[in-house]
Tab-separated table of C-alpha atoms in Angstrom:
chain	number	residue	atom	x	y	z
G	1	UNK	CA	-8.519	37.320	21.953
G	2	UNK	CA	-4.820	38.529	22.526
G	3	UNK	CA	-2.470	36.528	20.151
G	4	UNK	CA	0.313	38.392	20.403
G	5	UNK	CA	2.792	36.625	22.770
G	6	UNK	CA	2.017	33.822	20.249
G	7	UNK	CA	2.840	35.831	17.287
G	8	UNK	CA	5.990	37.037	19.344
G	9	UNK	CA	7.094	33.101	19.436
G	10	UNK	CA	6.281	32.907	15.911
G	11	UNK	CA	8.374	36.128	14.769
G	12	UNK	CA	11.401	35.005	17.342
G	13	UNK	CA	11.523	31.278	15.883
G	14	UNK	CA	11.150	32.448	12.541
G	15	UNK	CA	7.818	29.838	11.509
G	16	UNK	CA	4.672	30.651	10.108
G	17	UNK	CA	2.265	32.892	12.059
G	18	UNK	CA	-0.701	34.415	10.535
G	19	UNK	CA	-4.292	35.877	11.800
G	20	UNK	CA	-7.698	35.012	9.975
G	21	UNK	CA	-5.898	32.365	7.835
G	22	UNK	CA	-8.070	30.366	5.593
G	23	UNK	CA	-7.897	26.759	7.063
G	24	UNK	CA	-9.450	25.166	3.851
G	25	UNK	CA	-5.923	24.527	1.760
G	26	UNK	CA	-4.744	22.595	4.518
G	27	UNK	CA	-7.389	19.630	4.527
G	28	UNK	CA	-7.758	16.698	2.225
G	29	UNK	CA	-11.149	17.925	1.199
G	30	UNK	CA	-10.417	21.289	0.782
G	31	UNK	CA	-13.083	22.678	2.747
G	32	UNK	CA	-12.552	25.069	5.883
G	33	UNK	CA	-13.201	28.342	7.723
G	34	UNK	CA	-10.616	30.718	8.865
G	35	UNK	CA	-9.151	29.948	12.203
G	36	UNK	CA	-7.930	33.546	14.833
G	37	UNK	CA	-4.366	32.676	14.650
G	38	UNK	CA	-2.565	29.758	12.487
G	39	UNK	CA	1.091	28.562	13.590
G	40	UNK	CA	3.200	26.051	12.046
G	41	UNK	CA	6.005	25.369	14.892
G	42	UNK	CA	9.336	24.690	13.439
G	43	UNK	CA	10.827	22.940	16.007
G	44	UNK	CA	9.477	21.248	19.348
G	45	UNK	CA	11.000	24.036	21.357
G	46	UNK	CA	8.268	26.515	19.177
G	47	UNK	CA	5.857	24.227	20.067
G	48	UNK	CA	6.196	23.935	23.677
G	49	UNK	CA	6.123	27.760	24.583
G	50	UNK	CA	3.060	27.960	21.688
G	51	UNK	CA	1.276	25.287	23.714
G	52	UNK	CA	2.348	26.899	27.223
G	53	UNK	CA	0.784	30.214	26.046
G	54	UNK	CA	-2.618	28.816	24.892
G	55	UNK	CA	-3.142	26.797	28.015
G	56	UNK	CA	-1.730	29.882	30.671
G	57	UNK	CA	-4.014	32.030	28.962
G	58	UNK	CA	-6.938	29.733	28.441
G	59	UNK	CA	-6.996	30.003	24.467
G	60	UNK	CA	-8.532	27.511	22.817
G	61	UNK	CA	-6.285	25.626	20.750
G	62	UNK	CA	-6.674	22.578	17.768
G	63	UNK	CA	-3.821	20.693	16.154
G	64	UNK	CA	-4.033	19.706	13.027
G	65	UNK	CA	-1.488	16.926	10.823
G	66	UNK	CA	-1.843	16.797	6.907
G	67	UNK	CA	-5.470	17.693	7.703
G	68	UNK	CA	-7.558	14.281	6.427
G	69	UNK	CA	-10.774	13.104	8.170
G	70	UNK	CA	-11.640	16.850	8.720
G	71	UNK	CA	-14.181	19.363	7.804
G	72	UNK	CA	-13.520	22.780	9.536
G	73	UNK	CA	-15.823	26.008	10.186
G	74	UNK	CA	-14.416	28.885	11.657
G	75	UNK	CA	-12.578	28.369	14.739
G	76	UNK	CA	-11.905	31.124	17.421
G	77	UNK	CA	-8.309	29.939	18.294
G	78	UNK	CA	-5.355	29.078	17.462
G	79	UNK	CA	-4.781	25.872	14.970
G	80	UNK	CA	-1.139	24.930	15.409
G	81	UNK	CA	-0.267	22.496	12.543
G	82	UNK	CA	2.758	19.627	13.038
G	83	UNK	CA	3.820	19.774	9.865
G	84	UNK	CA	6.958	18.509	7.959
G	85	UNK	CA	9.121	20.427	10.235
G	86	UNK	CA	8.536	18.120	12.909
G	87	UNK	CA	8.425	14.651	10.562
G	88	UNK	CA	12.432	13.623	9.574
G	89	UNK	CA	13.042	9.821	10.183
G	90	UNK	CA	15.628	7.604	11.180
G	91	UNK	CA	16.056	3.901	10.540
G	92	UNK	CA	18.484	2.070	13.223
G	93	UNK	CA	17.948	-1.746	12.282
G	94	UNK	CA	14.343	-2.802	12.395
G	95	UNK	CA	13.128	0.561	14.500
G	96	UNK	CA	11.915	3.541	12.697
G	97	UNK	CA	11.600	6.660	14.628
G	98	UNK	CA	9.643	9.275	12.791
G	99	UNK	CA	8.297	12.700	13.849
G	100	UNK	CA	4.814	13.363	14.358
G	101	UNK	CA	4.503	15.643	11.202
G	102	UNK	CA	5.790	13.506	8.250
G	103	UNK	CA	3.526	11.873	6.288
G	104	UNK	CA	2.734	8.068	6.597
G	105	UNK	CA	2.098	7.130	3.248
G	106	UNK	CA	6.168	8.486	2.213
G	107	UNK	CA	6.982	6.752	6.054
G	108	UNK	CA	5.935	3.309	4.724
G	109	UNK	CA	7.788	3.675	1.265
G	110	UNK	CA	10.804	4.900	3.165
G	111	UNK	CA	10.573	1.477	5.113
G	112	UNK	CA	9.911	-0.656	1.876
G	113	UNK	CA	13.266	0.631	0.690
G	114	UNK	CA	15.114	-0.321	3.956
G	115	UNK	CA	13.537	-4.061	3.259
G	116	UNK	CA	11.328	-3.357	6.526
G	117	UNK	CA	8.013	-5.210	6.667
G	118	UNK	CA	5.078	-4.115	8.985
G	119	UNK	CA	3.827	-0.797	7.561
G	120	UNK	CA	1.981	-2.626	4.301
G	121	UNK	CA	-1.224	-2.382	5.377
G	122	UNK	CA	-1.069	1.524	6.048
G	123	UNK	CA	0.360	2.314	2.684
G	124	UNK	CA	-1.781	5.521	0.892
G	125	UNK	CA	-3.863	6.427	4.650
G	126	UNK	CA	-3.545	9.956	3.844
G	127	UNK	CA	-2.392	11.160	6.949
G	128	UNK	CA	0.327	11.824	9.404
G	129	UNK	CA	2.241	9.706	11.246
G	130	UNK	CA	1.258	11.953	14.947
G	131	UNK	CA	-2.494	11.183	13.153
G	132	UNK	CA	-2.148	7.595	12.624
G	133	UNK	CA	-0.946	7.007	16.074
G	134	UNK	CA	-3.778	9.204	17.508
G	135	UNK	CA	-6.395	7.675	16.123
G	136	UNK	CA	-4.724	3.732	15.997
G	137	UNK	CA	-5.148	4.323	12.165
G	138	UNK	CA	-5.544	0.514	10.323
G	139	UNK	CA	-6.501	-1.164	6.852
G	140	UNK	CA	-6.773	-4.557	5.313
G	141	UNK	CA	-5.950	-6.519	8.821
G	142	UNK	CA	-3.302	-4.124	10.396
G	143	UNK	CA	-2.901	-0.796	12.692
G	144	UNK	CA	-0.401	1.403	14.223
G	145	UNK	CA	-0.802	-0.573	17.566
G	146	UNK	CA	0.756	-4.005	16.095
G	147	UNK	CA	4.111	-2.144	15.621
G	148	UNK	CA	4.247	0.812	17.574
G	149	UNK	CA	6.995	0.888	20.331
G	150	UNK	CA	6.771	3.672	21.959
G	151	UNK	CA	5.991	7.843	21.457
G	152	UNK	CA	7.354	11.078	22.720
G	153	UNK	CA	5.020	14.258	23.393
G	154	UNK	CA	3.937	17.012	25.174
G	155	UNK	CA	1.741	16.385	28.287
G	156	UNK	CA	-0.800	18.782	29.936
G	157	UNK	CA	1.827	20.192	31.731
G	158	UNK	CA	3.938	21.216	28.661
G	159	UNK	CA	6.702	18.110	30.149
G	160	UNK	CA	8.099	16.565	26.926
G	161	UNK	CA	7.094	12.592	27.963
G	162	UNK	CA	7.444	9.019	26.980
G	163	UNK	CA	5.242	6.360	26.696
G	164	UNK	CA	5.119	2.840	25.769
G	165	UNK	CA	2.639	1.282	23.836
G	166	UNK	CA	1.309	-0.902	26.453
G	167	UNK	CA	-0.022	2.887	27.871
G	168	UNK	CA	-1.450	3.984	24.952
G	169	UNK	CA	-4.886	2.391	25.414
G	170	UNK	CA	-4.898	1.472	21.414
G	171	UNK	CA	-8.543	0.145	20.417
G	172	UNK	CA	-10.324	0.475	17.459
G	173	UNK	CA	-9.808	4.310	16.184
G	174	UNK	CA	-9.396	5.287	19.718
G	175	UNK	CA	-5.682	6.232	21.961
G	176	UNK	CA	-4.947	7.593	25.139
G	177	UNK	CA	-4.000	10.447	22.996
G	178	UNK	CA	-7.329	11.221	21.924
G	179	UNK	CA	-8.621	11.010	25.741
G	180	UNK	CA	-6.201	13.569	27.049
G	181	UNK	CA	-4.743	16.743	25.854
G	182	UNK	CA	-1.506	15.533	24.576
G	183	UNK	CA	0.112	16.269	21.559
G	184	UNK	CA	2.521	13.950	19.825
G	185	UNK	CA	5.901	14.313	18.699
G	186	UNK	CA	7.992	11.223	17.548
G	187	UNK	CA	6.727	7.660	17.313
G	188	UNK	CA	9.214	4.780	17.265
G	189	UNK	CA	8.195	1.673	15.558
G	190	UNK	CA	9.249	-1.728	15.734
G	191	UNK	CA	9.468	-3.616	12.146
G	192	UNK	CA	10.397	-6.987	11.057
G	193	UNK	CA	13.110	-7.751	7.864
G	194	UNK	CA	11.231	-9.187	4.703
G	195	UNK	CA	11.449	-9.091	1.017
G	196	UNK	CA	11.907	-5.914	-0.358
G	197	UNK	CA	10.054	-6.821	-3.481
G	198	UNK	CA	7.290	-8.818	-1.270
G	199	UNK	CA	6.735	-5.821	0.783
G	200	UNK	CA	6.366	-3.376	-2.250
G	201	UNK	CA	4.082	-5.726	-3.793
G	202	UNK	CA	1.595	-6.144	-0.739
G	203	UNK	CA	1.825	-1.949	-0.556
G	204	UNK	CA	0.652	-1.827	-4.889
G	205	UNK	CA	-2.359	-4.631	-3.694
G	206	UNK	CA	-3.204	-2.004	-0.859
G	207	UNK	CA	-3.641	0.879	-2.978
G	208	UNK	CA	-5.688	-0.985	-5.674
G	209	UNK	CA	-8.053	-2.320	-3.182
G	210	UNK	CA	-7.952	1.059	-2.223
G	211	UNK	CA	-8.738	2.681	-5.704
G	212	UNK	CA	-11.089	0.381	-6.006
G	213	UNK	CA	-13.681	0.952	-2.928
G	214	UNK	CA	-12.901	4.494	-2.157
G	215	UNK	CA	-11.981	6.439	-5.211
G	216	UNK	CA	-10.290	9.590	-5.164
């Protein structure tokens, strides 16, 4: 498989690019294959002509966020991983917009501290915040689709899109995302003012209900 127009993106935008890299580092359990090409893109720009090139020349192509929920054999394509990059935040009164790549877990801390209540119940999902709206990640009576607002991505066209979350066909583990072959790059939330010491409290219950049935 010819990788090298990727590799060129990779070497002109300055991000990681490698062949035969060892996928298993990159997943919560520590367990995967080597993948034909890896990329990292660095900026959505990196990821739009990465994504152009797979689908022009028909390679096959996986994405891959902080890498939980997944156990990974050897995979004759490119895996192009959103990573931290692609996941700053910014807070503009009760909306959080956050990029696909940052984690969810520092997301909902990041909230707490603003006094922002919403995120509670997704406190220590190991995951992404692209993830968590992919797969309408929950726990403990919550999920992404009670306070998501809206997302930005990257059709099957390579068009950089937005949709609301009336679109997003949110059901149980399940998003329009996960139908088509989208990839997600910002989510903007929509969170309510509370107690700042309320909020942080609910998150510590979270995690030791989570310690407690599902222990690292």
């Amino acid at each position: 498989m010819n990788y090298s127009v990727i590799e060129e993106i990779g070497n002109r935008y300055k991000c990681a690019c490698k062949r035969d890299f060892v996928l298993a580092p990159l997943t919560t359990m520590e367990i995967g294959g080597k993948c034909g090409l890896f990329v990292a893109p660095n900026s959505e720009e990196c990821l739009r002509e990465v994504l152009g090139v797979c689908r022009s020349e028909n390679i096959p192509f996986f994405l891959i966020g902080k890498g939980s929920n997944l156990l990974i054999n050897r995979f004759d394509g490119v895996v192009i991983k959103i990573g931290g990059d692609l996941g700053g935040f910014r807070i503009d009164g009760n909306r959080v917009t956050a990029g696909a790549g940052g984690s969810l877990a520092a997301l909902c801390s990041a909230a707490a501290n603003e006094g922002l209540s919403g995120m509670e119940c997704l406190y220590g999902i190991p995951g992404s915040v692209g993830g968590a709206l992919y797969m309408n990640a929950g726990a403990y009576g919550g999920e992404m689709k009670d306070i998501v607002k809206s997302a930005r991505y990257v059709d099957g066209e390579g068009n950089i899109a937005e949709m609301s979350s009336g679109e997003m066909k949110l059901s149980y583990r399940h998003s329009v995302f996960s139908e088509n072959n989208f990839c997600i790059l910002s989510v903007t939330l929509e969170l309510k003012r509370g107690d700042k010491d309320a909020i942080k409290a609910k998150m510590s219950e979270v995690v030791q209900k989570r310690r407690e049935k599902q222990p690292l």
